[in-house]
Coordinates of C-alpha atoms in Angstrom, one line a residue:
M1 CA 6.4 13.3 -22.7
F2 CA 3.5 14.5 -20.5
T3 CA 4.8 12.3 -17.6
D4 CA 8.2 13.8 -17.9
K5 CA 6.8 17.3 -17.8
R6 CA 4.6 16.6 -14.8
L7 CA 7.4 14.9 -12.8
T8 CA 9.8 17.7 -13.7
D9 CA 7.4 20.4 -12.6
A10 CA 6.9 18.5 -9.3
Y11 CA 10.7 18.2 -8.9
D12 CA 11.2 21.9 -9.7
N13 CA 8.6 23.0 -7.2
A14 CA 9.4 20.4 -4.5
K15 CA 10.4 21.3 -1.0
R16 CA 14.1 20.9 -0.5
M17 CA 15.2 19.1 2.7
Y18 CA 18.7 17.9 3.8
F19 CA 19.6 14.6 5.3
D20 CA 22.9 13.0 6.4
D21 CA 24.3 9.7 7.7
N22 CA 22.5 10.2 11.1
S23 CA 19.1 10.6 9.5
R24 CA 16.5 7.9 10.1
I25 CA 13.6 8.0 7.6
V26 CA 10.8 5.6 6.8
F27 CA 8.8 5.9 3.6
M28 CA 5.3 4.4 3.4
S29 CA 2.5 5.0 0.9
D30 CA -0.9 3.9 -0.3
A31 CA -2.7 3.0 3.0
H32 CA -6.0 4.1 1.5
R33 CA -7.6 4.5 4.9
G34 CA -11.4 4.4 4.6
D35 CA -14.4 4.5 6.8
G36 CA -14.0 1.1 8.4
S37 CA -16.7 -0.5 6.3
M38 CA -16.5 -3.7 4.3
S39 CA -15.1 -1.8 1.3
D40 CA -12.3 -0.3 3.4
E41 CA -9.2 -2.3 2.3
F42 CA -7.0 -0.9 5.0
V43 CA -9.0 -2.4 7.9
R44 CA -7.3 -5.7 7.9
N45 CA -3.8 -4.1 8.3
R46 CA -4.7 -1.4 10.8
N47 CA -3.0 -3.1 13.7
L48 CA 0.1 -3.9 11.6
M49 CA 0.5 -0.2 10.8
V50 CA -0.1 0.9 14.4
H51 CA 2.6 -1.5 15.6
A52 CA 5.0 -0.5 12.8
L53 CA 4.5 3.3 13.4
N54 CA 5.0 2.9 17.2
E55 CA 8.3 1.0 16.5
Y56 CA 9.5 3.7 14.1
Y57 CA 8.6 6.4 16.5
E58 CA 10.5 4.8 19.4
N59 CA 13.5 4.3 17.2
G60 CA 13.7 8.0 16.1
Y61 CA 12.5 7.8 12.6
T62 CA 10.9 10.6 10.6
F63 CA 7.8 9.3 8.8
F64 CA 7.3 10.2 5.2
E65 CA 3.8 9.3 4.0
V66 CA 4.1 9.3 0.3
G67 CA 0.6 9.9 -0.9
D68 CA -2.8 8.1 -0.8
G69 CA -2.8 7.9 3.0
E70 CA -6.6 8.3 2.9
E71 CA -9.1 7.0 0.4
L72 CA -10.8 10.4 0.0
L73 CA -12.2 9.7 -3.5
E74 CA -14.4 7.1 -2.1
Y75 CA -14.9 8.4 1.4
A76 CA -15.0 12.2 1.2
E77 CA -16.3 12.5 4.8
F78 CA -13.0 12.4 6.6
E79 CA -14.7 12.5 10.0
H80 CA -15.7 8.8 9.5
T81 CA -12.1 7.9 8.6
K82 CA -10.7 9.5 11.7
N83 CA -13.1 7.7 13.9
A84 CA -12.6 4.3 12.2
H85 CA -8.8 4.5 12.6
A86 CA -8.3 6.5 15.7
D87 CA -5.2 4.4 16.8
V88 CA -3.5 5.0 13.5
Y89 CA -4.0 8.8 13.7
A90 CA -2.9 8.8 17.3
A91 CA 0.4 7.2 16.2
I92 CA 0.7 9.7 13.3
K93 CA 0.0 12.6 15.7
K94 CA 3.0 11.6 17.8
F95 CA 5.3 12.0 14.8
Y96 CA 3.6 15.3 13.8
D97 CA 4.0 16.7 17.3
K98 CA 7.7 16.1 17.2
D99 CA 8.0 17.6 13.7
R100 CA 8.8 14.1 12.2
Y101 CA 5.8 13.7 9.9
I102 CA 6.1 14.7 6.2
R103 CA 2.8 14.3 4.2
L104 CA 2.7 14.1 0.5
Y105 CA -0.6 13.9 -1.4
G106 CA -1.4 11.4 -4.2
N107 CA -4.3 11.0 -6.6
H108 CA -6.7 9.3 -4.0
D109 CA -6.1 12.1 -1.4
I110 CA -5.8 14.9 -3.9
Y111 CA -8.2 17.0 -1.8
L112 CA -5.2 17.8 0.3
K113 CA -4.2 20.3 -2.3
D114 CA -7.1 22.4 -0.9
Q115 CA -6.1 24.4 2.1
D116 CA -9.7 24.9 3.2
Y117 CA -10.3 21.2 3.2
I118 CA -7.1 20.6 5.3
E119 CA -8.1 23.3 7.9
K120 CA -11.6 21.9 8.1
N121 CA -10.7 18.2 8.5
F122 CA -7.1 18.0 9.8
Y123 CA -6.5 20.9 12.1
T124 CA -9.0 19.7 14.8
N125 CA -10.6 16.5 15.9
Y126 CA -13.6 15.8 18.2
D127 CA -13.5 13.8 21.4
E128 CA -16.9 12.2 21.5
Y129 CA -16.5 11.0 25.1
N130 CA -15.6 14.4 26.6
E131 CA -17.6 16.3 23.9
I132 CA -14.8 18.7 23.1
F133 CA -12.7 19.7 20.1
F134 CA -8.9 19.4 20.3
D135 CA -5.9 20.2 18.1
F136 CA -5.2 17.3 15.7
L137 CA -2.7 18.0 12.9
K138 CA -3.0 21.8 13.2
G139 CA -0.7 23.5 10.7
L140 CA -0.3 20.5 8.4
E141 CA 1.0 21.4 4.9
P142 CA 0.8 18.5 2.5
L143 CA 3.3 18.6 -0.3
E144 CA 3.3 17.2 -3.9
A145 CA 7.0 16.3 -3.7
V146 CA 10.2 16.5 -1.7
V147 CA 13.8 16.5 -2.8
L148 CA 16.2 15.1 -0.1
K149 CA 19.7 16.3 -0.5
H150 CA 22.7 14.7 1.3
R151 CA 24.7 17.3 3.2
R152 CA 28.1 15.8 2.3
T153 CA 27.7 14.3 -1.2
S154 CA 24.9 16.5 -2.6
Q155 CA 23.2 13.3 -3.9
E156 CA 19.5 13.9 -4.3
I157 CA 16.5 11.7 -3.7
F158 CA 13.3 12.8 -5.4
V159 CA 10.2 11.7 -3.4
V160 CA 6.8 11.9 -5.0
H161 CA 3.6 9.8 -5.1
G162 CA 4.0 8.9 -8.7
H163 CA 0.6 9.6 -10.3
Q164 CA 1.9 12.5 -12.2
G165 CA 1.3 12.0 -15.9
D166 CA -1.0 9.0 -15.3
A167 CA -4.0 10.5 -17.1
P168 CA -7.0 8.9 -15.4
N169 CA -5.4 9.6 -12.0
D170 CA -3.9 13.0 -12.8
Q171 CA -5.5 15.4 -15.3
F172 CA -8.8 13.4 -15.3
W173 CA -8.9 12.6 -11.6
F174 CA -12.3 14.1 -11.2
F175 CA -14.0 11.6 -13.5
T176 CA -12.1 8.8 -11.8
M177 CA -13.4 10.1 -8.4
L178 CA -17.0 9.9 -9.7
S179 CA -16.6 6.3 -10.9
L180 CA -15.0 5.3 -7.6
K181 CA -17.5 7.1 -5.4
Y182 CA -20.6 5.9 -7.1
F183 CA -19.6 2.6 -8.7
W184 CA -16.4 0.8 -7.9
R185 CA -16.5 1.3 -4.1
F186 CA -19.4 -1.1 -3.9
F187 CA -17.6 -3.7 -6.0
H188 CA -14.6 -3.5 -3.5
R189 CA -16.8 -5.3 -1.0
F190 CA -16.6 -8.4 -3.2
G191 CA -12.9 -8.0 -4.0
I192 CA -13.4 -6.6 -7.5
K193 CA -10.9 -3.9 -8.5
N194 CA -11.1 -1.0 -10.9
P195 CA -9.4 -2.2 -14.2
A196 CA -8.2 1.4 -14.9
S197 CA -6.1 1.3 -11.8
P198 CA -2.4 0.4 -12.2
V199 CA -2.7 -1.9 -9.2
K200 CA -4.5 -4.6 -11.3
N201 CA -3.8 -3.5 -14.8
V202 CA -0.3 -5.0 -15.5
S203 CA 0.3 -3.3 -18.9
K204 CA -0.7 0.1 -17.4
R205 CA 1.6 -0.4 -14.4
H206 CA 4.5 -1.3 -16.6
K207 CA 3.9 1.7 -18.8
I208 CA 4.0 4.0 -15.7
E209 CA 7.2 2.4 -14.4
R210 CA 8.8 2.8 -17.9
N211 CA 8.0 6.5 -17.7
Y212 CA 9.6 6.7 -14.3
S213 CA 12.8 5.0 -15.7
K214 CA 12.9 7.5 -18.6
W215 CA 12.7 10.4 -16.2
I216 CA 15.4 9.0 -14.0
L217 CA 17.7 8.4 -17.0
K218 CA 17.1 11.9 -18.4
H219 CA 17.5 13.8 -15.1
R220 CA 20.0 11.5 -13.3
R221 CA 18.1 11.4 -10.0
M222 CA 17.1 8.7 -7.6
L223 CA 13.4 8.3 -7.3
I224 CA 11.2 7.0 -4.5
C225 CA 7.4 6.8 -5.1
G226 CA 4.3 4.7 -4.5
H227 CA 1.1 4.7 -6.6
T228 CA 1.5 1.3 -8.4
H229 CA 1.3 -0.7 -5.1
R230 CA 4.2 -2.8 -6.4
F231 CA 7.3 -2.6 -4.2
K232 CA 10.5 -2.1 -6.1
F233 CA 14.2 -2.2 -5.0
P234 CA 16.6 -2.1 -7.9
K235 CA 19.8 -4.1 -8.1
V236 CA 23.0 -2.1 -7.9
R237 CA 23.8 -0.6 -11.4
D238 CA 20.1 -0.6 -12.3
L239 CA 18.3 2.7 -12.6
P240 CA 17.6 4.0 -9.1
Y241 CA 13.8 3.6 -9.1
F242 CA 12.4 2.6 -5.7
N243 CA 8.8 1.9 -4.8
T244 CA 7.4 1.7 -1.3
G245 CA 4.8 -0.9 -2.2
C246 CA 1.6 -0.3 -0.2
C247 CA -0.1 -0.9 3.2
I248 CA -3.0 -3.0 1.9
Y249 CA -1.4 -6.3 0.9
P250 CA -3.1 -9.2 2.7
T251 CA -1.6 -9.3 6.2
T252 CA 1.5 -7.3 5.1
I253 CA 2.6 -3.7 4.8
T254 CA 5.9 -2.7 3.1
A255 CA 8.2 0.3 3.6
L256 CA 11.5 1.7 2.6
E257 CA 14.0 2.6 5.4
L258 CA 16.9 5.0 5.1
T259 CA 19.4 4.8 8.0
E260 CA 23.1 5.3 8.2
G261 CA 23.2 6.3 4.6
M262 CA 21.8 2.8 3.7
I263 CA 18.4 2.0 2.2
R264 CA 16.4 -1.2 2.6
L265 CA 13.0 -2.6 1.7
V266 CA 11.2 -4.2 4.6
R267 CA 7.8 -5.7 5.3
W268 CA 5.8 -5.9 8.5
K269 CA 3.9 -9.2 8.4
E270 CA 1.4 -11.0 10.6
K271 CA 2.6 -14.4 11.6
V272 CA 1.6 -17.3 13.9
T273 CA 3.6 -19.5 16.3
E274 CA 3.3 -23.2 16.5
D275 CA 1.0 -22.9 19.5
G276 CA -1.3 -20.5 17.7
A277 CA -0.2 -17.1 19.0
L278 CA -0.3 -14.3 16.5
Y279 CA 2.6 -11.8 16.3
I280 CA 4.0 -9.2 14.0
K281 CA 7.5 -9.5 12.5
R282 CA 9.6 -7.0 10.6
E283 CA 11.6 -8.7 7.8
T284 CA 14.2 -7.2 5.4
M285 CA 13.2 -8.0 1.8
R286 CA 16.0 -6.2 -0.1
G287 CA 19.2 -4.4 1.0
P288 CA 20.5 -2.7 2.9
E289 CA 22.5 -1.0 0.2
P290 CA 24.5 2.3 0.3
I291 CA 22.7 5.2 -1.3
E292 CA 26.0 6.0 -3.0
A293 CA 25.5 2.9 -5.1
F294 CA 22.5 4.6 -6.8
D295 CA 24.1 7.9 -7.6
I296 CA 24.1 7.8 -11.4
R297 CA 25.6 11.3 -11.7
K298 CA 29.1 9.9 -11.1
P299 CA 31.3 7.4 -12.9
K300 CA 30.7 3.7 -12.1
E301 CA 34.1 3.2 -10.6
M302 CA 33.7 6.1 -8.2
V303 CA 30.2 4.9 -7.2
E304 CA 31.4 1.4 -6.4
Y305 CA 34.3 2.7 -4.4
M306 CA 32.2 5.0 -2.3
A307 CA 29.6 2.3 -1.7
K308 CA 32.3 -0.1 -0.6
L309 CA 33.7 2.5 1.9
R310 CA 30.1 3.0 3.2
I311 CA 29.6 -0.7 3.9
E312 CA 32.9 -1.1 5.7
K313 CA 32.5 2.1 7.8
T314 CA 29.0 1.6 9.0
K315 CA 28.5 -2.2 9.4
G316 CA 28.7 -2.5 13.2
E317 CA 27.0 0.8 14.0
R318 CA 24.3 0.1 11.4
E319 CA 23.4 -3.3 12.7
T320 CA 23.1 -1.9 16.3
R321 CA 21.0 1.1 15.4
A322 CA 18.8 -0.8 12.9
A323 CA 17.7 -3.3 15.7
F324 CA 14.1 -2.9 16.9
R325 CA 12.7 -3.5 20.3
E326 CA 10.7 -6.5 18.9
D327 CA 14.0 -8.3 18.1
E328 CA 14.9 -8.3 21.8
M329 CA 11.5 -9.6 22.7
Y330 CA 11.8 -12.5 20.4
H331 CA 15.3 -13.4 21.8
E332 CA 13.9 -13.3 25.4
Q333 CA 11.2 -15.7 24.5

């Protein structure tokens, strides 16, 4: 019941944004960027994310970071995080400067609810070489949730981090912060996870996901979130619950892409050739599927008909526009 109320409040107060068949959006969450130390789980995937973000930028995507971009509960001194992951923030700034960066906050970066904290830490940065301050993400306004509405069909996609109603990470987040900052962060160096987190606690994760499903069924909306670190792409006719996964899998980050009115789950993975050369490859894990296939407001027959039309109409154009520069490079080799 509490989860339903928290999600509904977030939905009611969410920023409304429109999208259409020409929109190109990528959703990522749970990077948990830290200070670059041994306990910073993001370090191993830093280059993966830089490469992926540069590809998305060059291909005209808008970047939705769906919460927990930073691990602020463990590393409250954001200055150290900015310095440790300068290349990542340089890529993010390119999106921001083109008005193509939408930032949501989660439970591990909940300090972003505080405008004073944002102005102090995100508005400017310091160039140690030239010893000057410069504009960083000046004017950033992190959100709790966004509702994307299709201009033609009025179908809505509710985008939220997903910690809402998860008691240790929502109403009792302060006590969780204390345990992370002064206890669990040191265990992370040895690969030990907090058992209260949904990441490693399977029963807790399933409970959270069941609460998502109850909300979707009651409110008849498509949901995209993160938080659990478990990627999710439903089958057609299943409830439209999508999860971005996370950016701290071993040698892998996952994302949801929305292009041509089609949604797909992808992963960017570090691979090696037979002669030992490392490279990064983008792979489609699920989809693409028409978003109309997940519009549970309408009768099943209508949904299936609209989805079929979408697939037939956009196939050629979709395959052309979904291609990335790296695909051409592989063919040339």
